[in-house]
Short mmCIF file of C-alpha atoms in Angstrom, two decimals:
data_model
loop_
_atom_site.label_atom_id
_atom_site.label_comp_id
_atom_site.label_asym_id
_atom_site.label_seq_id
_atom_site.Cartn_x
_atom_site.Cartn_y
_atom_site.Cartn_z
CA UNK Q 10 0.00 0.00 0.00
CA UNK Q 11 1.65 3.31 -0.79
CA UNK Q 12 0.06 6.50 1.27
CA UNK Q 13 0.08 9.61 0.18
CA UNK Q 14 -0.05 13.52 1.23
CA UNK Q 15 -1.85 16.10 -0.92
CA UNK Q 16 0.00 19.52 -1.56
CA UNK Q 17 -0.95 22.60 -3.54
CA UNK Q 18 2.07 24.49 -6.04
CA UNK Q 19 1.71 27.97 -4.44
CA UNK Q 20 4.83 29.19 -6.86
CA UNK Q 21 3.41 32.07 -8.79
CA UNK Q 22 5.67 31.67 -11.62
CA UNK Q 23 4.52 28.03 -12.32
CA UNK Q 24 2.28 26.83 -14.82
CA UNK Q 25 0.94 24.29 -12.31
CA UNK Q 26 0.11 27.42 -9.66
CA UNK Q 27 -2.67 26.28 -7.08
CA UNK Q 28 -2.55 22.95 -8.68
CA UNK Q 29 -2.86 19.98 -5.96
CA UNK Q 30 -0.54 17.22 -6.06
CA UNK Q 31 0.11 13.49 -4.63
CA UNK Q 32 3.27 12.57 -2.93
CA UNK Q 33 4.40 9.54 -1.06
CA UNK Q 34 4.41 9.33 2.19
CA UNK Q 35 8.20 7.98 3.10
CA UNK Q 36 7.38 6.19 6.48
CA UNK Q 37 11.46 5.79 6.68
CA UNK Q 38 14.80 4.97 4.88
CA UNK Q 39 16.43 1.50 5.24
CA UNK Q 40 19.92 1.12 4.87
CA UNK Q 41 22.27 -2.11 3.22
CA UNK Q 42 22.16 -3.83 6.74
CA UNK Q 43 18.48 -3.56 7.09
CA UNK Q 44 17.78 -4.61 4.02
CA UNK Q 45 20.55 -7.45 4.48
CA UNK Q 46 18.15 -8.36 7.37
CA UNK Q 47 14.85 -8.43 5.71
CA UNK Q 48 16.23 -10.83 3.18
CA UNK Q 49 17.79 -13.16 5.39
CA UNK Q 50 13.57 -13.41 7.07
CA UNK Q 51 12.47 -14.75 3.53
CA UNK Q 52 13.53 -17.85 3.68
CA UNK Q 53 16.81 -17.83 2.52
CA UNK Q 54 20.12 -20.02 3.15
CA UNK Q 55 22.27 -17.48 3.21
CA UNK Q 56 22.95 -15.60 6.56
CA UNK Q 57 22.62 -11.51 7.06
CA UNK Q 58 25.76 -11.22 6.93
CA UNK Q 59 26.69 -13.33 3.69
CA UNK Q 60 24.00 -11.15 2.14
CA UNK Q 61 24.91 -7.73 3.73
CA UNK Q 62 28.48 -8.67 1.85
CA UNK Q 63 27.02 -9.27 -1.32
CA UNK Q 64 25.22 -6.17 -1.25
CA UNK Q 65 28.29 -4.25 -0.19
CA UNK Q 66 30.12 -5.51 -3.03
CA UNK Q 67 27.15 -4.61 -5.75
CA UNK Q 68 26.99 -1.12 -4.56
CA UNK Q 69 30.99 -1.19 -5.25
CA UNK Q 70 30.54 -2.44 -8.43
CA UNK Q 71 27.57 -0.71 -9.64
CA UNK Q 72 29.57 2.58 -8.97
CA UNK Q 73 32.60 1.41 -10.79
CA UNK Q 74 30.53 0.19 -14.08
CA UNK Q 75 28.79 3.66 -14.24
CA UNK Q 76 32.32 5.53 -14.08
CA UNK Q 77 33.22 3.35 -16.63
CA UNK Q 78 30.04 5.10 -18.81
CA UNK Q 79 27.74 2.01 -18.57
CA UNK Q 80 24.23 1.87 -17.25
CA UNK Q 81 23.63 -0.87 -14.77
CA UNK Q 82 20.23 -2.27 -15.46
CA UNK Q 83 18.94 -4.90 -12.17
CA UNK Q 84 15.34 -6.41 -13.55
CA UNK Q 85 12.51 -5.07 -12.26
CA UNK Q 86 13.95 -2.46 -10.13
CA UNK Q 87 15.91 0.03 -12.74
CA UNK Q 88 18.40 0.70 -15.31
CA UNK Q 89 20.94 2.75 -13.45
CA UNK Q 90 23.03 5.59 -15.35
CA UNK Q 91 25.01 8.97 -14.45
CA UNK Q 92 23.63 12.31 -16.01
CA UNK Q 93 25.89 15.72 -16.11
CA UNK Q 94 24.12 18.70 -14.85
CA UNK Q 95 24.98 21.72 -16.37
CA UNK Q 96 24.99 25.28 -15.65
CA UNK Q 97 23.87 27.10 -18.61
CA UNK Q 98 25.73 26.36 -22.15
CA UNK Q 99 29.11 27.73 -24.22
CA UNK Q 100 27.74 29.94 -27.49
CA UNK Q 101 30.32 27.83 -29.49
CA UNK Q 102 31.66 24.50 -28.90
CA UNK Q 103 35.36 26.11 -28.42
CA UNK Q 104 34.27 28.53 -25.63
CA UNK Q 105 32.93 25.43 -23.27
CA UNK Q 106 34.58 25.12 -20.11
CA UNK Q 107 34.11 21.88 -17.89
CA UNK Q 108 34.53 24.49 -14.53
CA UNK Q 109 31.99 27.08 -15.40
CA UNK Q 110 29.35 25.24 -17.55
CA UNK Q 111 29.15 21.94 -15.42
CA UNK Q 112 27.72 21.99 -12.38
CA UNK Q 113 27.97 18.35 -11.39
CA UNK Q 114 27.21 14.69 -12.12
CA UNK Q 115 23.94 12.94 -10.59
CA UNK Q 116 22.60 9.41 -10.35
CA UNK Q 117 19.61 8.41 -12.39
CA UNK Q 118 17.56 5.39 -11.60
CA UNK Q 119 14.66 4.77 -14.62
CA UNK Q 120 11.91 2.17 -13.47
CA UNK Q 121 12.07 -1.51 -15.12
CA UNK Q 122 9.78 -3.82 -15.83
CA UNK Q 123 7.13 -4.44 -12.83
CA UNK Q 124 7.86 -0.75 -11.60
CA UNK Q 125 7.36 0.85 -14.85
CA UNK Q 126 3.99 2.88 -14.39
CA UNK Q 127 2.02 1.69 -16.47
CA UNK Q 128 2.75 -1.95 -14.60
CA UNK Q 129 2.72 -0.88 -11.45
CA UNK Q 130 -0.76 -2.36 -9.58
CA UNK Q 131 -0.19 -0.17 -6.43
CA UNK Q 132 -2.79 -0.07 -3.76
CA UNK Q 133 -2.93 4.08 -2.93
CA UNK Q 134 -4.36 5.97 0.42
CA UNK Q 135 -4.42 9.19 1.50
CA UNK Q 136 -2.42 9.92 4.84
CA UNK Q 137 -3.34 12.43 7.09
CA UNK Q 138 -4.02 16.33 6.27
CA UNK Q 139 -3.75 18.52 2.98
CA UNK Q 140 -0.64 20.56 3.37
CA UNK Q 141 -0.14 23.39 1.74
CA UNK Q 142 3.66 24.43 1.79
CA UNK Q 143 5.35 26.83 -0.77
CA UNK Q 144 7.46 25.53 -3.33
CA UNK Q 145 11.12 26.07 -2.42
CA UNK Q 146 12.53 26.53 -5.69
CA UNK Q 147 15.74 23.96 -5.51
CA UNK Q 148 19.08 25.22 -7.69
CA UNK Q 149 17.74 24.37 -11.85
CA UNK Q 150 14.86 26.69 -10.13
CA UNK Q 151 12.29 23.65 -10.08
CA UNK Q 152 10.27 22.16 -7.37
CA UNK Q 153 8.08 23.15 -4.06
CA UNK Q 154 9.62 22.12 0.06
CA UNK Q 155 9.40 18.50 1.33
CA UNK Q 156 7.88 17.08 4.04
CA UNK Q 157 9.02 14.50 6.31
CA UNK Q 158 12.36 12.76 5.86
CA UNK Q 159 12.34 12.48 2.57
CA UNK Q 160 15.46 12.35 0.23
CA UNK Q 161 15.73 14.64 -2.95
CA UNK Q 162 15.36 14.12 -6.21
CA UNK Q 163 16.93 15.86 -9.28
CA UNK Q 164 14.14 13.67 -11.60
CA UNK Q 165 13.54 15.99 -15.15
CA UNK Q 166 15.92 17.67 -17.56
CA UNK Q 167 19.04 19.49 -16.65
CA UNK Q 168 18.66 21.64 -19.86
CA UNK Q 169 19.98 18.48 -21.93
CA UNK Q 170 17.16 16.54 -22.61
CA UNK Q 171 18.40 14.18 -19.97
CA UNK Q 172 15.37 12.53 -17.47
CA UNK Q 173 15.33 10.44 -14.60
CA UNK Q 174 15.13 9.88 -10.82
CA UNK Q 175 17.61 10.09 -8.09
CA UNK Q 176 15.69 8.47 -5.78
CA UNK Q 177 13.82 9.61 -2.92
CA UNK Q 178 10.84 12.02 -4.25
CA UNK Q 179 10.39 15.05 -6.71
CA UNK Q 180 8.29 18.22 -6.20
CA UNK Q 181 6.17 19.34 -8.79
CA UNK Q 182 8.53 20.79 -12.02
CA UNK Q 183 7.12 24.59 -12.86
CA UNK Q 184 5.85 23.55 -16.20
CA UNK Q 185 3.73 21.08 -14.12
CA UNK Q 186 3.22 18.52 -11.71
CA UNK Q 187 4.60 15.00 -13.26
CA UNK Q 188 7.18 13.99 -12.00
CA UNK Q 189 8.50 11.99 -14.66
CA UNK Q 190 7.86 14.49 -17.18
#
């Protein structure tokens, strides 16, 4: 069952203004070792430990393979690749400068098969009151304030056509309230 909060856009400038909104309701964030822990309870031969290793060693990996420039795709969860933010563009190719037009590099996780949308057979409840927070615009000048503990998300374009999640959630974009837009 996923739960959800509603929240109005209150960002003037946005072409979703007073538009209302669905997010998830995060109840909390569990780590390698928890997660090494839940799988050992399903009925597994392989200790928490054993597992917590194996885990520890993907995450290694996974990092290594996307440094390399390849997207890491684990079935049914996502297809794993690195995106460059950038901060504005060069007027000609020879004027680009990796220190003043690149802001960064961020993770982006795309849905696979059974978590793709349109497969996704989700059970969905609204949790607790309507909040109405302001957007607080994050640094690409998207997005509204999260609630709870939450992690960010740099989902959308970076002015490149690139899309995708970083995990955790997204706030409504300004051109409206999709995340995956």
């Amino acid at each position: 069952m996923i739960f959800y909060d509603l929240r109005q856009n209150k960002n003037k400038d946005s072409k979703a203004f007073n538009k209302w909104f669905a997010y998830p309701v995060i109840k909390e964030t569990v780590d390698l070792d928890d997660l090494a822990s839940h799988m050992s309870n399903h009925n597994t031969v392989f200790s928490k430990g054993v597992i917590l290793g194996m885990l520890t060693d993907m995450v290694g990996c996974i990092k290594e393979l996307l440094l390399e420039g390849k997207n890491v795709k684990i079935a049914d969860l996502a297809i794993f690749s690195l995106g460059i933010k950038n901060n504005g563009g060069a007027d000609k190719a020879e004027d680009f400068n990796v220190v003043k037009h690149l802001k960064g590099v961020k993770l982006r996780a795309r849905a696979t098969g059974e978590l793709v949308a349109k497969n996704l057979n989700a059970s969905l409840k609204k949790a607790g009151a309507i909040s109405t927070t302001s957007p607080q615009p994050s640094p690409n000048g998207e997005g509204a304030g999260q609630t709870g503990n939450q992690e960010g998300n740099q989902g959308g374009s970076e002015n490149q056509n690139q899309s995708g999640n970083q995990g955790g959630t997204t706030n409504p974009p300004s051109g409206g309230g999709n995340e995956n837009d």
